[in-house]
CSV table of N, CA, C and O in Angstrom, one decimal:
chain,number,residue,atom,x,y,z
A,1,UNK,N,9.5,-13.8,-6.7
A,1,UNK,CA,9.8,-12.6,-5.9
A,1,UNK,C,9.6,-12.9,-4.6
A,1,UNK,O,8.6,-13.6,-4.2
A,2,UNK,N,10.5,-12.6,-3.7
A,2,UNK,CA,10.5,-12.9,-2.2
A,2,UNK,C,10.2,-11.5,-1.6
A,2,UNK,O,10.8,-10.6,-1.8
A,3,UNK,N,9.2,-11.5,-0.6
A,3,UNK,CA,9.0,-10.4,0.2
A,3,UNK,C,9.5,-10.7,1.6
A,3,UNK,O,9.0,-11.7,2.3
A,4,UNK,N,10.2,-9.8,2.1
A,4,UNK,CA,10.7,-10.1,3.5
A,4,UNK,C,9.8,-9.4,4.4
A,4,UNK,O,9.9,-8.3,5.0
A,5,UNK,N,8.7,-10.2,5.0
A,5,UNK,CA,7.8,-9.8,5.8
A,5,UNK,C,8.3,-9.2,7.1
A,5,UNK,O,9.2,-10.0,7.8
A,6,UNK,N,8.0,-8.2,7.6
A,6,UNK,CA,8.6,-7.7,8.9
A,6,UNK,C,8.5,-8.7,10.1
A,6,UNK,O,9.3,-8.4,11.0
A,7,UNK,N,7.4,-9.5,10.2
A,7,UNK,CA,7.2,-10.2,11.1
A,7,UNK,C,7.3,-11.7,11.2
A,7,UNK,O,7.8,-12.4,12.0
A,8,UNK,N,7.2,-12.1,10.0
A,8,UNK,CA,7.5,-13.6,9.5
A,8,UNK,C,8.7,-14.0,8.7
A,8,UNK,O,8.9,-15.2,8.5
A,9,UNK,N,9.4,-12.9,8.3
A,9,UNK,CA,10.7,-13.1,7.4
A,9,UNK,C,10.4,-13.4,5.9
A,9,UNK,O,9.2,-13.1,5.5
A,10,UNK,N,11.3,-13.8,5.2
A,10,UNK,CA,11.2,-14.1,3.8
A,10,UNK,C,10.0,-15.0,3.3
A,10,UNK,O,9.9,-16.1,3.9
A,11,UNK,N,9.0,-14.4,2.4
A,11,UNK,CA,7.9,-15.2,2.1
A,11,UNK,C,7.8,-15.1,0.6
A,11,UNK,O,8.1,-14.1,0.0
A,12,UNK,N,7.2,-16.2,-0.1
A,12,UNK,CA,7.1,-16.1,-1.6
A,12,UNK,C,6.0,-15.1,-1.9
A,12,UNK,O,4.9,-14.9,-1.2
A,13,UNK,N,6.1,-14.3,-2.9
A,13,UNK,CA,5.1,-13.3,-3.4
A,13,UNK,C,3.7,-14.1,-3.7
A,13,UNK,O,2.7,-13.3,-3.6
A,14,UNK,N,3.8,-15.2,-4.1
A,14,UNK,CA,2.6,-16.0,-4.3
A,14,UNK,C,1.6,-16.0,-3.1
A,14,UNK,O,0.4,-16.2,-3.3
A,15,UNK,N,2.0,-15.8,-1.9
A,15,UNK,CA,1.1,-15.8,-0.6
A,15,UNK,C,0.5,-14.5,-0.5
A,15,UNK,O,-0.4,-14.5,0.3
A,16,UNK,N,1.0,-13.5,-1.2
A,16,UNK,CA,0.3,-12.1,-1.2
A,16,UNK,C,-0.5,-11.8,-2.4
A,16,UNK,O,-0.6,-12.4,-3.4
A,17,UNK,N,-1.4,-10.8,-2.1
A,17,UNK,CA,-2.3,-10.1,-3.1
A,17,UNK,C,-1.8,-8.8,-3.3
A,17,UNK,O,-1.8,-8.1,-2.5
A,18,UNK,N,-1.5,-8.3,-4.5
A,18,UNK,CA,-1.0,-6.8,-4.8
A,18,UNK,C,-2.3,-6.0,-4.9
A,18,UNK,O,-3.3,-6.4,-5.5
A,19,UNK,N,-2.4,-4.9,-4.0
A,19,UNK,CA,-3.7,-4.2,-4.1
A,19,UNK,C,-3.3,-2.7,-4.5
A,19,UNK,O,-4.4,-1.8,-4.3
A,20,UNK,N,-2.3,-2.4,-5.1
A,20,UNK,CA,-2.1,-1.1,-5.7
A,20,UNK,C,-1.3,-0.1,-5.0
A,20,UNK,O,-0.5,-0.4,-4.1
A,21,UNK,N,-1.5,1.2,-5.3
A,21,UNK,CA,-0.7,2.3,-4.8
A,21,UNK,C,-1.0,2.3,-3.3
A,21,UNK,O,-2.0,2.5,-2.8
A,22,UNK,N,0.1,2.6,-2.5
A,22,UNK,CA,0.0,2.7,-1.1
A,22,UNK,C,-0.6,4.1,-0.6
A,22,UNK,O,-0.9,4.3,0.5
A,23,UNK,N,-0.8,4.9,-1.6
A,23,UNK,CA,-1.5,6.1,-1.1
A,23,UNK,C,-2.9,6.0,-0.8
A,23,UNK,O,-3.5,6.7,-0.2
A,24,UNK,N,-3.4,4.8,-1.2
A,24,UNK,CA,-4.8,4.4,-0.7
A,24,UNK,C,-4.9,4.3,0.8
A,24,UNK,O,-6.1,4.4,1.3
A,25,UNK,N,-3.9,4.4,1.6
A,25,UNK,CA,-3.9,4.3,3.0
A,25,UNK,C,-4.6,5.7,3.4
A,25,UNK,O,-5.4,5.8,4.3
A,26,UNK,N,-4.4,6.7,2.6
A,26,UNK,CA,-4.9,8.0,3.0
A,26,UNK,C,-6.2,8.3,2.3
A,26,UNK,O,-6.4,9.1,1.3
A,27,UNK,N,-7.2,7.7,2.8
A,27,UNK,CA,-8.6,7.8,2.3
A,27,UNK,C,-9.3,9.2,2.7
A,27,UNK,O,-9.0,9.8,3.7
A,28,UNK,N,-9.8,9.7,1.6
A,28,UNK,CA,-10.5,11.0,1.9
A,28,UNK,C,-11.5,11.3,3.0
A,28,UNK,O,-12.2,10.0,3.2
A,29,UNK,N,-11.9,12.3,3.6
A,29,UNK,CA,-12.8,12.6,4.6
A,29,UNK,C,-14.2,12.6,3.8
A,29,UNK,O,-14.5,13.3,3.0
A,30,UNK,N,-15.0,11.5,4.1
A,30,UNK,CA,-16.4,11.5,3.4
A,30,UNK,C,-17.3,12.5,3.7
A,30,UNK,O,-18.4,12.6,3.1
A,31,UNK,N,-17.1,13.2,4.9
A,31,UNK,CA,-17.9,14.4,5.3
A,31,UNK,C,-17.3,15.6,4.7
A,31,UNK,O,-17.9,16.7,4.9
A,32,UNK,N,-16.3,15.7,4.2
A,32,UNK,CA,-15.8,16.9,3.5
A,32,UNK,C,-16.7,17.5,2.4
A,32,UNK,O,-17.5,16.8,1.8
A,33,UNK,N,-16.7,18.8,2.2
A,33,UNK,CA,-17.7,19.5,1.3
A,33,UNK,C,-17.4,19.0,-0.2
A,33,UNK,O,-18.3,18.8,-0.9
A,34,UNK,N,-16.3,18.7,-0.5
A,34,UNK,CA,-15.8,18.2,-1.7
A,34,UNK,C,-15.6,16.7,-1.9
A,34,UNK,O,-14.9,16.1,-2.7
A,35,UNK,N,-16.2,16.0,-1.0
A,35,UNK,CA,-16.1,14.5,-0.9
A,35,UNK,C,-16.1,13.7,-2.2
A,35,UNK,O,-15.3,13.0,-2.5
A,36,UNK,N,-17.2,14.2,-3.0
A,36,UNK,CA,-17.5,13.4,-4.2
A,36,UNK,C,-16.2,13.4,-5.1
A,36,UNK,O,-15.8,12.4,-5.8
A,37,UNK,N,-15.7,14.7,-5.4
A,37,UNK,CA,-14.5,14.9,-6.2
A,37,UNK,C,-13.4,14.1,-5.6
A,37,UNK,O,-12.6,13.7,-6.3
A,38,UNK,N,-13.1,14.3,-4.4
A,38,UNK,CA,-11.9,13.7,-3.8
A,38,UNK,C,-12.0,12.2,-3.8
A,38,UNK,O,-11.0,11.4,-4.2
A,39,UNK,N,-13.3,11.5,-3.8
A,39,UNK,CA,-13.4,10.1,-3.8
A,39,UNK,C,-13.2,9.7,-5.4
A,39,UNK,O,-12.7,8.6,-5.5
A,40,UNK,N,-13.6,10.5,-6.5
A,40,UNK,CA,-13.4,10.0,-7.7
A,40,UNK,C,-11.9,10.1,-7.9
A,40,UNK,O,-11.5,9.0,-8.5
A,41,UNK,N,-11.1,11.0,-7.5
A,41,UNK,CA,-9.7,11.1,-7.5
A,41,UNK,C,-8.9,9.9,-6.9
A,41,UNK,O,-8.0,9.2,-7.6
A,42,UNK,N,-9.5,9.6,-5.7
A,42,UNK,CA,-8.9,8.5,-4.9
A,42,UNK,C,-9.2,7.3,-5.6
A,42,UNK,O,-8.2,6.4,-5.6
A,43,UNK,N,-10.4,7.0,-6.2
A,43,UNK,CA,-10.6,5.7,-6.8
A,43,UNK,C,-10.1,5.5,-8.2
A,43,UNK,O,-9.6,4.5,-8.6
A,44,UNK,N,-10.0,6.7,-9.0
A,44,UNK,CA,-9.7,6.6,-10.5
A,44,UNK,C,-8.5,7.2,-10.9
A,44,UNK,O,-8.1,6.7,-12.1
A,45,UNK,N,-7.9,8.1,-10.3
A,45,UNK,CA,-6.9,8.8,-10.7
A,45,UNK,C,-5.4,8.2,-10.0
A,45,UNK,O,-5.3,8.5,-8.9
A,46,UNK,N,-4.5,7.4,-10.6
A,46,UNK,CA,-3.5,6.8,-10.1
A,46,UNK,C,-2.3,7.1,-11.0
A,46,UNK,O,-2.4,7.2,-12.1
A,47,UNK,N,-1.1,7.1,-10.2
A,47,UNK,CA,0.2,7.3,-11.1
A,47,UNK,C,0.7,5.9,-11.4
A,47,UNK,O,0.1,5.0,-10.7
A,48,UNK,N,1.2,5.8,-12.5
A,48,UNK,CA,1.9,4.6,-12.9
A,48,UNK,C,3.4,4.8,-13.0
A,48,UNK,O,4.0,4.9,-14.2
A,49,UNK,N,4.2,5.0,-11.9
A,49,UNK,CA,5.5,5.4,-11.9
A,49,UNK,C,6.6,4.3,-12.6
A,49,UNK,O,6.2,3.1,-12.4
A,50,UNK,N,7.5,4.7,-13.3
A,50,UNK,CA,8.8,3.9,-13.5
A,50,UNK,C,9.8,4.3,-12.4
A,50,UNK,O,10.2,5.3,-12.4
A,51,UNK,N,10.1,3.3,-11.6
A,51,UNK,CA,11.1,3.5,-10.6
A,51,UNK,C,10.7,3.1,-9.3
A,51,UNK,O,9.6,2.4,-9.1
A,52,UNK,N,11.0,3.9,-8.2
A,52,UNK,CA,10.7,3.4,-6.8
A,52,UNK,C,9.4,4.0,-6.6
A,52,UNK,O,8.8,5.0,-7.0
A,53,UNK,N,8.6,3.0,-6.0
A,53,UNK,CA,7.1,3.1,-5.8
A,53,UNK,C,6.6,2.4,-4.5
A,53,UNK,O,7.0,1.4,-4.3
A,54,UNK,N,5.8,3.0,-3.6
A,54,UNK,CA,5.2,2.2,-2.7
A,54,UNK,C,3.9,1.5,-3.0
A,54,UNK,O,3.0,2.3,-3.6
A,55,UNK,N,3.8,0.3,-2.7
A,55,UNK,CA,2.6,-0.5,-3.0
A,55,UNK,C,1.9,-1.1,-1.9
A,55,UNK,O,2.7,-1.4,-0.8
A,56,UNK,N,0.7,-1.5,-1.8
A,56,UNK,CA,0.1,-2.2,-0.8
A,56,UNK,C,0.0,-3.8,-1.3
A,56,UNK,O,-0.5,-4.0,-2.3
A,57,UNK,N,0.4,-4.6,-0.3
A,57,UNK,CA,0.1,-5.9,-0.3
A,57,UNK,C,-0.4,-6.6,0.8
A,57,UNK,O,-0.2,-6.2,1.9
A,58,UNK,N,-1.4,-7.6,0.5
A,58,UNK,CA,-2.1,-8.2,1.6
A,58,UNK,C,-1.5,-9.6,1.6
A,58,UNK,O,-1.6,-10.5,0.5
A,59,UNK,N,-1.3,-9.9,2.9
A,59,UNK,CA,-0.7,-11.5,3.1
A,59,UNK,C,-2.0,-12.5,3.2
A,59,UNK,O,-2.2,-12.8,4.2
A,60,UNK,N,-2.5,-12.7,2.1
A,60,UNK,CA,-3.7,-13.5,2.1
A,60,UNK,C,-3.6,-15.1,2.6
A,60,UNK,O,-4.4,-15.5,3.3
A,61,UNK,N,-2.5,-15.6,2.2
A,61,UNK,CA,-2.2,-16.9,2.6
A,61,UNK,C,-1.1,-17.1,3.6
A,61,UNK,O,-0.4,-18.0,3.8
A,62,UNK,N,-1.4,-16.1,4.6
A,62,UNK,CA,-0.5,-16.1,5.9
A,62,UNK,C,-1.4,-15.5,7.0
A,62,UNK,O,-2.3,-15.8,7.3
A,63,UNK,N,-0.6,-14.4,7.5
A,63,UNK,CA,-1.3,-13.9,8.8
A,63,UNK,C,-2.3,-12.6,8.5
A,63,UNK,O,-2.7,-12.1,9.3
A,64,UNK,N,-2.6,-12.6,7.1
A,64,UNK,CA,-3.6,-11.6,6.8
A,64,UNK,C,-3.3,-10.1,7.1
A,64,UNK,O,-4.0,-9.1,7.2
A,65,UNK,N,-1.9,-9.8,7.1
A,65,UNK,CA,-1.5,-8.5,7.4
A,65,UNK,C,-1.5,-7.6,6.1
A,65,UNK,O,-1.4,-8.2,4.9
A,66,UNK,N,-1.4,-6.5,6.2
A,66,UNK,CA,-1.3,-5.4,5.1
A,66,UNK,C,0.1,-4.9,5.2
A,66,UNK,O,0.6,-4.5,6.3
A,67,UNK,N,0.8,-4.8,4.0
A,67,UNK,CA,2.2,-4.3,4.1
A,67,UNK,C,2.3,-3.3,3.0
A,67,UNK,O,1.5,-3.2,2.1
A,68,UNK,N,3.2,-2.4,3.3
A,68,UNK,CA,3.7,-1.3,2.2
A,68,UNK,C,5.1,-1.8,1.8
A,68,UNK,O,5.9,-1.9,2.6
A,69,UNK,N,5.0,-2.2,0.6
A,69,UNK,CA,6.3,-2.7,-0.1
A,69,UNK,C,6.7,-1.5,-1.0
A,69,UNK,O,6.1,-1.1,-2.0
A,70,UNK,N,8.0,-1.0,-0.7
A,70,UNK,CA,8.6,0.0,-1.6
A,70,UNK,C,9.5,-0.8,-2.6
A,70,UNK,O,10.4,-1.5,-2.2
A,71,UNK,N,9.2,-0.6,-3.9
A,71,UNK,CA,9.7,-1.6,-5.0
A,71,UNK,C,10.1,-0.7,-6.1
A,71,UNK,O,9.4,0.3,-6.4
A,72,UNK,N,11.2,-1.1,-6.9
A,72,UNK,CA,11.5,-0.6,-8.0
A,72,UNK,C,10.8,-1.2,-9.1
A,72,UNK,O,11.1,-2.3,-9.4
A,73,UNK,N,9.8,-0.5,-9.9
A,73,UNK,CA,9.0,-1.1,-10.8
A,73,UNK,C,9.9,-1.4,-12.2
A,73,UNK,O,9.2,-2.3,-13.0
A,74,UNK,N,10.9,-0.9,-12.3
A,74,UNK,CA,11.7,-1.3,-13.4
A,74,UNK,C,12.5,-2.6,-13.2
A,74,UNK,O,12.7,-3.4,-14.3
A,75,UNK,N,12.9,-2.7,-12.1
A,75,UNK,CA,13.8,-4.0,-11.8
A,75,UNK,C,13.2,-5.0,-10.9
A,75,UNK,O,13.6,-6.0,-10.7
A,76,UNK,N,12.0,-4.7,-10.3
A,76,UNK,CA,11.3,-5.5,-9.4
A,76,UNK,C,12.2,-5.7,-7.9
A,76,UNK,O,11.6,-6.5,-7.4
A,77,UNK,N,13.2,-4.9,-7.8
A,77,UNK,CA,13.9,-5.1,-6.5
A,77,UNK,C,13.1,-4.3,-5.5
A,77,UNK,O,12.6,-3.3,-5.5
A,78,UNK,N,12.9,-5.3,-4.3
A,78,UNK,CA,12.3,-4.7,-3.2
A,78,UNK,C,13.2,-3.9,-2.4
A,78,UNK,O,14.2,-4.6,-1.8
A,79,UNK,N,12.9,-2.7,-2.0
A,79,UNK,CA,13.8,-1.7,-1.2
A,79,UNK,C,13.5,-1.9,0.1
A,79,UNK,O,14.4,-1.6,1.1
A,80,UNK,N,12.2,-1.9,0.5
A,80,UNK,CA,11.8,-1.9,1.9
A,80,UNK,C,10.4,-2.5,2.1
A,80,UNK,O,9.5,-2.4,1.2
A,81,UNK,N,10.2,-3.2,3.3
A,81,UNK,CA,8.7,-3.7,3.5
A,81,UNK,C,8.4,-3.3,4.9
A,81,UNK,O,9.2,-3.4,5.9
A,82,UNK,N,7.3,-2.7,5.1
A,82,UNK,CA,6.7,-2.2,6.4
A,82,UNK,C,5.3,-2.8,6.6
A,82,UNK,O,4.5,-2.8,5.7
A,83,UNK,N,4.8,-2.7,7.9
A,83,UNK,CA,3.6,-3.0,8.2
A,83,UNK,C,2.7,-1.8,7.8
A,83,UNK,O,3.1,-0.7,8.1
A,84,UNK,N,1.6,-1.9,7.2
A,84,UNK,CA,0.9,-0.8,6.6
A,84,UNK,C,0.4,0.0,7.8
A,84,UNK,O,0.2,1.2,7.7
A,85,UNK,N,0.2,-0.7,9.0
A,85,UNK,CA,-0.5,0.1,10.2
A,85,UNK,C,0.7,1.0,10.7
A,85,UNK,O,0.3,2.2,11.2
A,86,UNK,N,1.9,0.7,10.6
A,86,UNK,CA,3.1,1.6,10.9
A,86,UNK,C,3.2,2.7,10.1
A,86,UNK,O,3.5,3.8,10.6
A,87,UNK,N,3.0,2.5,8.8
A,87,UNK,CA,3.0,3.5,7.8
A,87,UNK,C,2.0,4.5,8.1
A,87,UNK,O,2.2,5.8,8.1
A,88,UNK,N,0.8,4.1,8.2
A,88,UNK,CA,-0.3,5.0,8.3
A,88,UNK,C,-0.2,5.8,9.7
A,88,UNK,O,-0.5,7.0,9.7
A,89,UNK,N,0.3,5.2,10.7
A,89,UNK,CA,0.5,5.8,12.0
A,89,UNK,C,1.5,6.9,11.7
A,89,UNK,O,1.3,8.2,12.2
A,90,UNK,N,2.7,6.6,11.0
A,90,UNK,CA,3.6,7.6,10.8
A,90,UNK,C,3.0,8.8,9.8
A,90,UNK,O,3.5,9.9,10.2
A,91,UNK,N,2.4,8.5,8.9
A,91,UNK,CA,1.6,9.6,8.1
A,91,UNK,C,0.7,10.4,8.8
A,91,UNK,O,0.7,11.5,8.6
A,92,UNK,N,0.1,9.8,9.8
A,92,UNK,CA,-1.0,10.5,10.5
A,92,UNK,C,-0.2,11.5,11.4
A,92,UNK,O,-0.8,12.6,11.8
A,93,UNK,N,1.0,11.2,12.1
A,93,UNK,CA,1.8,12.1,12.8
A,93,UNK,C,2.4,13.3,12.1
A,93,UNK,O,2.6,14.4,12.7
A,94,UNK,N,2.6,13.1,10.7
A,94,UNK,CA,3.2,14.2,10.0
A,94,UNK,C,2.2,15.3,9.6
A,94,UNK,O,2.6,16.2,9.1
A,95,UNK,N,0.8,14.9,9.7
A,95,UNK,CA,-0.1,16.1,9.3
A,95,UNK,C,-0.4,17.1,10.3
A,95,UNK,O,-0.1,16.9,11.4
């Protein structure tokens, strides 16, 4: 599988480490009153969708960047690749 890195261009997926659902970017507030419940859900309750899904990938054997890869889990087709920092900033602006 080839991941089209936004800064470096097409790279083999072997250079990357898959780190799970991209919703992990939105970490719970550790000071919230219900922090223990929120962290339990954050750590252990995950969706396993069939179809389009956003995933976190780490470029371990490259520039060490974090990417959000939008991928179809049925066909493995990569639909979009973005820097995780850009996605996190955009999500922060929507709140």
